[in-house]
Amino acid sequence: MKILRISALLALVSFFSAPAIAGTLEDVQARGFVKCGVTTGLLGFAAPDDSGNWKGFDVDVCRAVAAAVFGDSSKVEFTTTTGKTRFPTLASGEIDVLARNTTWTFSRDVDLGFEFIGINYYDGQGFLIPASLGVASATDLDGASVCIQTGTTTELNLADFFRANSISYESIPVETNDEARENLFAGRCDVYTTDASGLAATAAQADNPADWILLPEIISKEPLGPLVRHGDHVWGDIVRWSLNTMIIAEEKGLTSNNLDTKLAMNNDPEIFRLTGKEGEYGAMFGLSNDFGYNIIKQVGNYGEVFERNVGLKTPLKLARGLNAPWTDGGLLYSPPFR
Amino acid sequence: MFKIDFSDQKLRAILIQTLVVGVLAYAIFWLVQSTSYNLEKRDYKLGFGFLNDPAGFDISFSPFYSFVATDSHIKVYLVGLANTLLISFVGCIAATFLGFSIGIIRLSSNWLLSRLAYVYVEITRNIPLILQLLFWYALLINLPRLKNSIAFGEAFFLNNRGLNSPQPIFGDDFIYVTIAIILAITVSIVFSRRAKKIQEKTGKQYPLFLINTASILLFPAIVYFIAGSPLEFELPVLIGFNFVGGMKIPPEFMAMFLGLSVYTASFISEIVRAGILSVNKGQIEASRSLGLKQNRIMKLIIIPQAMRVIIPPLTSQFLNLTKNSSLGIAIGYADLVHGFGGITLNITGHAIEVMAIVMSTYLIISLTIAFFMNIYNKSIQMDGR
């Protein structure tokens, strides 16, 4: 009897602990907030401000998703992830979306079972080095000690670059950007390599940013984008179109400030569809039709988010470059909203 | 009719044991079942083929192998294993010496010394190891920079990238010196045994230490000069970004070495103190009344008896140190967990296989240490009389 009872109990336990396959959107709505994975702190991209609020370029992607789902961009819970923990954290369902300077590659997309929903920053791997070393090119780095975050694509690019140029280096592996910065500023390594945007953020935190230079070489393509788990297409679509909404809004000249006046004065049907004034687009993936309006109103368009967090007026001083809309010679190009 | 008599103790025992084993077996079965179900659902194919793929990344600290990015993940594993064994080995030796010293000092009648040992133990064993590792690392990377290295002559340079030292380069004829050393050691061991036997029989003593040291030092030295000094030293020279030539101990290794040995030594010192205190006071009084000097009492009476108490917990400390070496990941020490268990896992995504390999490796290392320590333990136990 006892054995029977216990095995029945165990069977019950195993039944309930089998992963429940509800949609991510339903989970998020039931929970009341979006769980978002970000870096452990990268100025301009994801870092808590003085009062503990997360601010940054990647953070705003998650805020846009929250604005779309709840009409309230503050309904996000941020989880910090390192280069190593980010994929298991997403795969296990601990977070709903990962917005963490993650490079879109074939194997991550296909083999690891994730879905990149787009590219929110076109980046490339560079080298940050003290100006006092007098190095003009990355090919002069023979014998240098290089700080590198482990478990990243940059680690592999670094090995390839030095091999291709037949020069040697000593790799100093670190876990986080903060560790890399400490090691670099202490002189444990001569040079730090990661995405150029991350290098700009690192240099901006130096006592005197002018003491640091970026070498001219950009040794890789690093398309950075938010990603979600394979298999839940509705949720993937929601995150994708949250980002696309911001990109289209910039193309159309809609900002968080002028949105209401533009809507009143404009006759562009795409703007009407985007903001939910026309059509039932939000309802197609289970959101309210004005999800686009909420994103633009509360978070802003892509250009606003860029300038606010990493643009020329911030310590990072990043130019738009490849991250300008296609109409301005950049690569940002969203499919039409119809 | 067959009736179960629950008051029968034997029957009850069998029933309970069957039940426990059954539940355990079911739990394991369920774990395997649900894991394989979930893996299948995620299209996860278990396999070890990825081990032969080229690693694609570099490991700079690899004193035993030369490692390049085109090497396979198996080589990543071997380099990590070698580094884990290296830090565990030197860490255990240093912790043992330091621990024994502190333990004995703690029992010293000198008030200041014993208080200092007490403070050492209480500080180091009550602060989490990972914080101590980070402390040592922070200290080491804030040493003078490369250009302002602390130089000891032209040979040793200490800076925040580690300690650069001359590298011995052995000529072909150095083999004769090696043979001479082995020969000298063998002869001294044989001589010591003979001398001990003679002492047991006749009471006659030889100045063993003096004779042995002289023969181990002198004989190889003579051979060395006859062979034409087949040993040279390559000095480290600062060229460009780093020192070139010579040997280099990086700060990650030094921090691991300091952290692990200082931390574990505090536990060992307590074990040693307990061992020494476990020796009956009457034994010491008896040996004193025989006229033995303090250091002879220690060597002949106390230590051999204390060792019986010390060895089993000391084994645990060796195991702890070895397992704690996996904390090297916090400061970038290229051990098994860092390279193979970290970077390889990340690049290939084969978390289950990689972790299974890493875990069974630690298990095998630990069991091996325990095996040899148990043999040693048996050899020093009191013979039944």
XYZ file of N, CA, C and O in Angstrom, chain A residues 128-274:
588
model
N 41.046 48.980 -27.357
C 41.232 50.189 -26.559
C 42.593 50.113 -25.889
O 42.923 49.108 -25.255
N 43.383 51.178 -25.994
C 44.768 51.121 -25.552
C 45.176 52.489 -25.020
O 44.644 53.512 -25.475
N 46.071 52.537 -24.023
C 46.507 53.849 -23.542
C 47.250 54.601 -24.647
O 48.082 54.013 -25.344
N 46.933 55.883 -24.801
C 47.587 56.674 -25.843
C 49.104 56.723 -25.615
O 49.888 56.785 -26.559
N 49.503 56.642 -24.338
C 50.926 56.768 -24.026
C 51.774 55.634 -24.590
O 52.991 55.769 -24.705
N 51.155 54.512 -24.958
C 51.948 53.404 -25.513
C 52.400 53.697 -26.945
O 53.284 53.026 -27.469
N 51.769 54.674 -27.581
C 52.188 55.065 -28.919
C 51.931 54.027 -29.994
O 52.639 53.982 -30.998
N 50.935 53.177 -29.788
C 50.617 52.167 -30.794
C 49.620 52.765 -31.788
O 48.634 53.369 -31.382
N 49.900 52.603 -33.097
C 49.028 53.211 -34.094
C 48.115 52.191 -34.757
O 47.078 52.541 -35.308
N 48.493 50.926 -34.710
C 47.714 49.921 -35.423
C 47.702 48.621 -34.628
O 48.661 48.313 -33.911
N 46.628 47.850 -34.767
C 46.515 46.591 -34.030
C 47.570 45.586 -34.477
O 47.892 44.654 -33.749
N 48.104 45.779 -35.671
C 49.134 44.844 -36.129
C 50.463 45.079 -35.419
O 51.380 44.288 -35.547
N 50.574 46.196 -34.669
C 51.790 46.450 -33.878
C 51.700 45.853 -32.486
O 52.534 46.132 -31.628
N 50.675 45.037 -32.223
C 50.438 44.557 -30.860
C 51.208 43.279 -30.529
O 50.886 42.599 -29.562
N 52.209 42.934 -31.322
C 52.944 41.683 -31.099
C 53.473 41.610 -29.663
O 54.193 42.486 -29.214
N 53.103 40.545 -28.936
C 53.603 40.338 -27.579
C 52.802 41.040 -26.501
O 53.158 40.956 -25.319
N 51.725 41.709 -26.874
C 50.962 42.474 -25.891
C 50.093 41.559 -25.030
O 49.750 40.443 -25.419
N 49.732 42.040 -23.840
C 48.765 41.343 -22.985
C 47.387 41.926 -23.263
O 47.204 43.132 -23.190
N 46.444 41.058 -23.597
C 45.132 41.523 -24.043
C 44.050 41.035 -23.085
O 43.920 39.837 -22.843
N 43.275 41.959 -22.526
C 42.135 41.576 -21.690
C 40.957 41.216 -22.580
O 40.651 41.921 -23.541
N 40.297 40.117 -22.227
C 39.237 39.608 -23.086
C 38.160 38.949 -22.228
O 38.478 38.231 -21.296
N 36.892 39.244 -22.515
C 35.806 38.592 -21.772
C 35.617 37.176 -22.303
O 35.465 36.985 -23.505
N 35.625 36.202 -21.390
C 35.524 34.811 -21.831
C 34.100 34.466 -22.249
O 33.141 35.068 -21.790
N 34.009 33.472 -23.104
C 32.710 32.993 -23.538
C 32.025 33.917 -24.517
O 30.813 33.913 -24.641
N 32.801 34.738 -25.220
C 32.212 35.666 -26.176
C 32.757 35.381 -27.574
O 33.778 34.716 -27.727
N 32.068 35.911 -28.574
C 32.595 35.757 -29.931
C 33.887 36.550 -30.091
O 34.735 36.197 -30.898
N 34.036 37.624 -29.299
C 35.241 38.438 -29.431
C 36.494 37.641 -29.088
O 37.557 37.881 -29.630
N 36.343 36.684 -28.184
C 37.479 35.847 -27.806
C 37.993 35.049 -29.006
O 39.203 34.902 -29.196
N 37.054 34.556 -29.806
C 37.438 33.768 -30.981
C 37.986 34.677 -32.079
O 38.969 34.344 -32.760
N 37.361 35.855 -32.256
C 37.857 36.810 -33.253
C 39.286 37.227 -32.944
O 40.108 37.390 -33.845
N 39.548 37.420 -31.642
C 40.878 37.850 -31.222
C 41.931 36.827 -31.647
O 42.954 37.175 -32.249
N 41.647 35.553 -31.335
C 42.596 34.492 -31.699
C 42.803 34.468 -33.218
O 43.923 34.355 -33.709
N 41.701 34.608 -33.955
C 41.790 34.601 -35.423
C 42.640 35.758 -35.935
O 43.480 35.585 -36.818
N 42.406 36.943 -35.360
C 43.108 38.135 -35.854
C 44.618 37.998 -35.662
O 45.399 38.262 -36.571
N 45.019 37.559 -34.475
C 46.461 37.452 -34.222
C 47.080 36.331 -35.045
O 48.208 36.433 -35.503
N 46.304 35.278 -35.256
C 46.827 34.173 -36.066
C 46.993 34.620 -37.516
O 47.995 34.356 -38.152
N 45.981 35.337 -38.015
C 46.033 35.772 -39.411
C 47.213 36.717 -39.650
O 47.778 36.751 -40.738
N 47.588 37.481 -38.620
C 48.684 38.428 -38.788
C 50.012 37.869 -38.276
O 50.999 38.603 -38.210
N 50.030 36.603 -37.888
C 51.239 35.922 -37.402
C 51.917 36.706 -36.286
O 53.135 36.887 -36.294
N 51.159 37.217 -35.357
C 51.750 37.861 -34.189
C 51.196 37.190 -32.941
O 50.166 36.522 -32.988
N 51.920 37.360 -31.833
C 51.541 36.641 -30.623
C 50.943 37.608 -29.601
O 51.116 38.822 -29.705
N 50.256 37.063 -28.604
C 49.704 37.872 -27.537
C 49.512 36.987 -26.321
O 49.536 35.760 -26.410
N 49.330 37.628 -25.184
C 49.007 36.897 -23.962
C 47.571 37.247 -23.610
O 47.249 38.419 -23.432
N 46.697 36.251 -23.536
C 45.299 36.572 -23.240
C 45.092 36.607 -21.736
O 45.553 35.734 -21.003
N 44.423 37.645 -21.254
C 44.084 37.779 -19.841
C 42.574 37.643 -19.751
O 41.843 38.597 -20.032
N 42.080 36.451 -19.401
C 40.632 36.247 -19.429
C 39.936 36.884 -18.229
O 40.418 36.785 -17.102
N 38.834 37.572 -18.468
C 38.030 38.152 -17.386
C 36.571 37.790 -17.631
O 36.204 37.385 -18.729
N 35.754 37.942 -16.590
C 34.349 37.543 -16.701
C 33.449 38.694 -17.140
O 32.547 38.509 -17.921
N 33.695 39.875 -16.597
C 32.769 40.979 -16.850
C 33.516 42.205 -17.364
O 34.741 42.291 -17.274
N 32.745 43.158 -17.887
C 33.334 44.390 -18.372
C 34.015 45.164 -17.239
O 35.062 45.775 -17.427
N 33.419 45.108 -16.041
C 34.018 45.807 -14.898
C 35.401 45.267 -14.567
O 36.335 46.024 -14.306
N 35.523 43.939 -14.581
C 36.828 43.324 -14.318
C 37.841 43.732 -15.373
O 38.996 44.035 -15.061
N 37.395 43.742 -16.615
C 38.293 44.118 -17.709
C 38.782 45.545 -17.508
O 39.965 45.855 -17.672
N 37.856 46.428 -17.119
C 38.211 47.829 -16.931
C 39.241 47.966 -15.815
O 40.249 48.664 -15.966
N 39.009 47.268 -14.687
C 39.964 47.341 -13.581
C 41.342 46.859 -14.009
O 42.352 47.488 -13.714
N 41.355 45.724 -14.697
C 42.643 45.175 -15.145
C 43.338 46.107 -16.123
O 44.552 46.286 -16.076
N 42.560 46.702 -17.017
C 43.147 47.596 -18.018
C 43.711 48.844 -17.348
O 44.851 49.250 -17.609
N 42.920 49.443 -16.458
C 43.372 50.677 -15.813
C 44.545 50.414 -14.876
O 45.376 51.288 -14.649
N 44.622 49.199 -14.306
C 45.736 48.867 -13.417
C 46.994 48.513 -14.201
O 48.075 48.397 -13.642
N 46.844 48.305 -15.520
C 48.009 47.944 -16.320
C 48.285 46.454 -16.334
O 49.351 46.020 -16.752
N 47.313 45.640 -15.868
C 47.499 44.184 -15.945
C 47.534 43.758 -17.411
O 48.203 42.808 -17.775
N 46.780 44.459 -18.244
C 46.849 44.202 -19.677
C 47.131 45.526 -20.404
O 46.844 46.600 -19.875
N 47.717 45.404 -21.593
C 48.031 46.599 -22.374
C 46.809 47.119 -23.100
O 46.666 48.314 -23.340
N 45.973 46.183 -23.507
C 44.906 46.540 -24.428
C 43.671 45.713 -24.078
O 43.784 44.583 -23.585
N 42.499 46.301 -24.287
C 41.241 45.606 -24.032
C 40.494 45.523 -25.346
O 40.412 46.507 -26.077
N 40.006 44.332 -25.656
C 39.261 44.213 -26.898
C 37.851 43.714 -26.622
O 37.647 42.762 -25.873
N 36.890 44.410 -27.196
C 35.487 43.983 -27.185
C 34.794 44.828 -28.251
O 35.466 45.487 -29.047
N 33.456 44.813 -28.273
C 32.751 45.627 -29.260
C 33.104 47.102 -29.061
O 33.246 47.569 -27.937
N 33.243 47.829 -30.164
C 33.676 49.231 -30.097
C 32.776 50.054 -29.188
O 33.247 50.951 -28.483
N 31.468 49.726 -29.161
C 30.555 50.467 -28.287
C 30.920 50.235 -26.824
O 30.927 51.156 -26.011
N 31.265 48.996 -26.492
C 31.666 48.667 -25.128
C 32.964 49.358 -24.758
O 33.158 49.781 -23.615
N 33.871 49.496 -25.726
C 35.135 50.183 -25.478
C 34.886 51.662 -25.197
O 35.513 52.249 -24.313
N 33.950 52.247 -25.961
C 33.624 53.660 -25.725
C 33.082 53.838 -24.317
O 33.422 54.791 -23.614
N 32.240 52.884 -23.895
C 31.683 52.950 -22.546
C 32.782 52.818 -21.498
O 32.763 53.485 -20.467
N 33.748 51.937 -21.761
C 34.848 51.730 -20.816
C 35.721 52.974 -20.708
O 36.052 53.430 -19.618
N 36.072 53.534 -21.865
C 36.928 54.729 -21.867
C 36.240 55.892 -21.171
O 36.890 56.699 -20.499
N 34.903 55.953 -21.316
C 34.163 57.061 -20.709
C 34.252 57.030 -19.198
O 34.010 58.032 -18.526
N 34.598 55.877 -18.624
C 34.680 55.760 -17.171
C 36.094 55.982 -16.645
O 36.334 55.863 -15.454
N 37.039 56.279 -17.545
C 38.409 56.543 -17.099
C 38.487 57.923 -16.450
O 37.638 58.773 -16.688
N 39.521 58.133 -15.614
C 39.704 59.447 -14.997
C 39.830 60.512 -16.075
O 39.274 61.588 -15.982
N 40.609 60.187 -17.070
C 40.757 61.099 -18.187
C 40.582 60.336 -19.502
O 41.524 59.738 -20.007
N 39.356 60.343 -20.057
C 39.083 59.550 -21.266
C 40.031 59.854 -22.423
O 40.243 59.004 -23.289
N 40.635 61.059 -22.425
C 41.516 61.409 -23.538
C 42.810 60.607 -23.513
O 43.537 60.571 -24.505
N 43.123 59.965 -22.379
C 44.337 59.140 -22.308
C 44.191 57.824 -23.047
O 45.138 57.057 -23.133
N 42.982 57.544 -23.512
C 42.723 56.238 -24.125
C 42.319 56.419 -25.576
O 41.542 57.302 -25.898
N 42.855 55.569 -26.448
C 42.461 55.662 -27.852
C 41.952 54.322 -28.367
O 42.335 53.257 -27.881
N 41.067 54.409 -29.351
C 40.610 53.222 -30.049
C 41.505 53.036 -31.261
O 41.745 53.976 -32.014
N 42.037 51.848 -31.457
C 42.848 51.603 -32.658
C 41.933 51.582 -33.873
O 40.751 51.263 -33.763
N 42.485 51.933 -35.034
C 41.615 52.064 -36.220
C 40.988 50.743 -36.671
O 39.931 50.752 -37.291
N 41.623 49.609 -36.369
C 41.104 48.334 -36.871
C 39.785 47.938 -36.203
O 39.658 47.954 -34.984
N 38.830 47.588 -37.006
C 37.613 46.931 -36.532
C 37.688 45.534 -37.126
O 37.659 45.370 -38.342
N 37.849 44.530 -36.264
C 38.240 43.221 -36.793
C 37.075 42.271 -37.017
O 37.283 41.136 -37.405
N 35.855 42.713 -36.753
C 34.753 41.781 -36.987
C 33.441 42.531 -37.168
O 33.337 43.708 -36.863
N 32.452 41.814 -37.689
C 31.082 42.325 -37.703
C 30.433 41.855 -36.421
O 30.504 40.675 -36.096
N 29.822 42.752 -35.682
C 29.123 42.356 -34.457
C 27.710 42.919 -34.481
O 27.439 43.964 -33.903
N 26.805 42.244 -35.167
C 25.405 42.707 -35.128
C 24.785 42.325 -33.787
O 24.617 41.149 -33.501
N 24.488 43.306 -32.959
C 23.961 43.025 -31.629
C 22.450 43.143 -31.636
O 21.904 44.087 -32.204
N 21.810 42.187 -31.002
C 20.355 42.261 -30.992
C 19.764 41.532 -29.811
O 20.406 40.707 -29.180
N 18.486 41.858 -29.505
C 17.789 41.135 -28.448
C 17.383 39.746 -28.947
O 17.175 39.564 -30.153
N 17.265 38.802 -28.037
C 16.852 37.474 -28.459
C 15.888 36.844 -27.468
O 15.842 37.225 -26.302
N 15.148 35.866 -27.986
C 14.181 35.129 -27.172
C 14.377 33.644 -27.454
O 15.161 33.273 -28.321
N 13.648 32.805 -26.718
C 13.753 31.364 -26.942
C 13.065 30.966 -28.244
O 12.091 31.582 -28.659
N 13.584 29.911 -28.859
C 12.906 29.299 -29.998
C 11.526 28.813 -29.579
O 11.337 28.458 -28.424
N 10.624 28.798 -30.503
C 9.418 28.022 -30.266
C 8.195 28.807 -29.848
O 7.104 28.274 -29.876
N 8.384 30.062 -29.421
C 7.195 30.859 -29.089
C 7.164 32.057 -30.033
O 7.699 33.110 -29.755
N 6.505 31.839 -31.177
C 6.600 32.847 -32.233
C 5.841 34.125 -31.894
O 6.242 35.201 -32.298
N 4.753 33.972 -31.138
C 3.987 35.168 -30.786
C 4.866 36.112 -29.967
O 4.952 37.307 -30.234
N 5.539 35.543 -28.981
C 6.392 36.368 -28.126
C 7.541 36.980 -28.941
O 7.880 38.146 -28.797
N 8.129 36.165 -29.826
C 9.189 36.673 -30.709
C 8.690 37.844 -31.535
O 9.370 38.868 -31.674
N 7.462 37.717 -32.055
C 6.887 38.791 -32.872
C 6.689 40.068 -32.057
O 6.933 41.177 -32.541
N 6.267 39.887 -30.805
C 6.018 41.067 -29.962
C 7.316 41.836 -29.742
O 7.374 43.061 -29.894
N 8.388 41.112 -29.411
C 9.659 41.783 -29.158
C 10.184 42.406 -30.460
O 10.670 43.544 -30.475
N 10.056 41.647 -31.567
C 10.540 42.150 -32.856
C 9.856 43.449 -33.234
O 10.485 44.436 -33.606
N 8.513 43.476 -33.084
C 7.794 44.667 -33.543
C 7.849 45.804 -32.535
O 7.595 46.945 -32.867
N 8.252 45.493 -31.298
C 8.520 46.582 -30.364
C 9.746 47.352 -30.836
O 9.769 48.584 -30.825
N 10.769 46.611 -31.266
C 11.969 47.262 -31.781
C 11.671 47.969 -33.104
O 12.046 49.126 -33.305
N 10.961 47.269 -34.000
C 10.660 47.859 -35.304
C 9.837 49.139 -35.167
O 10.013 50.083 -35.932
N 8.954 49.150 -34.191
C 8.135 50.348 -33.978
C 9.016 51.563 -33.716
O 8.788 52.651 -34.253
N 10.055 51.363 -32.892
C 10.951 52.481 -32.587
C 11.705 52.933 -33.836
O 11.943 54.125 -34.045
N 12.090 51.974 -34.671
C 12.840 52.314 -35.882
C 11.936 53.059 -36.877
O 12.324 54.085 -37.448
N 10.709 52.544 -37.054
C 9.779 53.201 -37.982
C 9.445 54.604 -37.476
O 9.369 55.569 -38.247
N 9.283 54.717 -36.139
C 8.928 56.023 -35.566
C 9.979 57.064 -35.914
O 9.649 58.221 -36.215
N 11.255 56.654 -35.890
C 12.290 57.623 -36.234
C 12.203 58.015 -37.712
O 12.316 59.190 -38.069
N 11.981 56.975 -38.555
C 11.842 57.221 -39.990
C 10.738 58.232 -40.264
O 10.860 59.104 -41.117
N 9.638 58.114 -39.506
C 8.479 58.971 -39.720
C 8.573 60.278 -38.948
O 7.638 61.079 -38.980
N 9.654 60.468 -38.203
C 9.819 61.714 -37.449
C 8.945 61.815 -36.217
O 8.663 62.904 -35.732
N 8.492 60.676 -35.686
C 7.665 60.701 -34.476
C 8.563 60.589 -33.249
O 9.374 59.682 -33.157
N 8.426 61.538 -32.318
C 9.175 61.433 -31.073
C 8.198 61.402 -29.910
O 6.998 61.655 -30.091
N 8.721 61.116 -28.715
C 7.827 61.057 -27.556
C 7.183 62.419 -27.307
O 6.077 62.503 -26.776
N 7.862 63.497 -27.721
C 7.329 64.836 -27.469
C 6.284 65.252 -28.501
O 5.265 65.836 -28.156
N 6.572 64.968 -29.789
C 5.677 65.515 -30.816
C 4.599 64.536 -31.255
O 3.859 64.810 -32.184
N 4.531 63.382 -30.589
C 3.632 62.324 -31.055
C 2.187 62.803 -31.180
O 1.558 62.626 -32.227
N 1.692 63.420 -30.125
C 0.275 63.799 -30.133
C -0.032 64.857 -31.200
O -1.019 64.757 -31.929
N 0.848 65.868 -31.316
C 0.596 66.902 -32.324
C 0.717 66.313 -33.726
O -0.080 66.621 -34.602
N 1.721 65.435 -33.933
C 1.879 64.833 -35.268
C 0.645 64.034 -35.650
O 0.221 64.046 -36.798
N 0.120 63.299 -34.659
C -1.060 62.481 -34.939
C -2.243 63.343 -35.331
O -3.027 62.983 -36.193
N -2.347 64.500 -34.696
C -3.474 65.379 -34.976
C -3.344 66.029 -36.340
O -4.333 66.299 -37.011
N -2.086 66.302 -36.757
C -1.886 67.080 -37.979
C -1.607 66.232 -39.216
O -1.525 66.743 -40.301
N -1.386 64.908 -39.000
C -0.864 64.111 -40.087
C -1.929 63.252 -40.752
O -2.920 62.889 -40.128
N -1.681 62.909 -41.995
C -2.602 62.020 -42.683
C -1.932 60.736 -43.154
O -2.478 60.008 -43.955
N -0.711 60.469 -42.662
C 0.034 59.288 -43.104
C -0.608 58.029 -42.531
O -0.633 57.819 -41.325
N -1.162 57.168 -43.391
C -1.850 55.977 -42.858
C -0.932 55.045 -42.081
O -1.375 54.366 -41.168
N 0.369 55.001 -42.440
C 1.246 54.085 -41.692
C 1.397 54.536 -40.242
O 1.468 53.724 -39.338
N 1.416 55.880 -40.054
C 1.472 56.388 -38.682
C 0.216 55.999 -37.916
O 0.259 55.607 -36.763
N -0.920 56.061 -38.588
C -2.171 55.673 -37.937
C -2.151 54.201 -37.547
O -2.599 53.829 -36.469
N -1.635 53.362 -38.483
C -1.583 51.930 -38.164
C -0.618 51.674 -37.007
O -0.908 50.906 -36.091
N 0.527 52.365 -37.056
C 1.565 52.169 -36.043
C 1.069 52.519 -34.645
O 1.373 51.839 -33.670
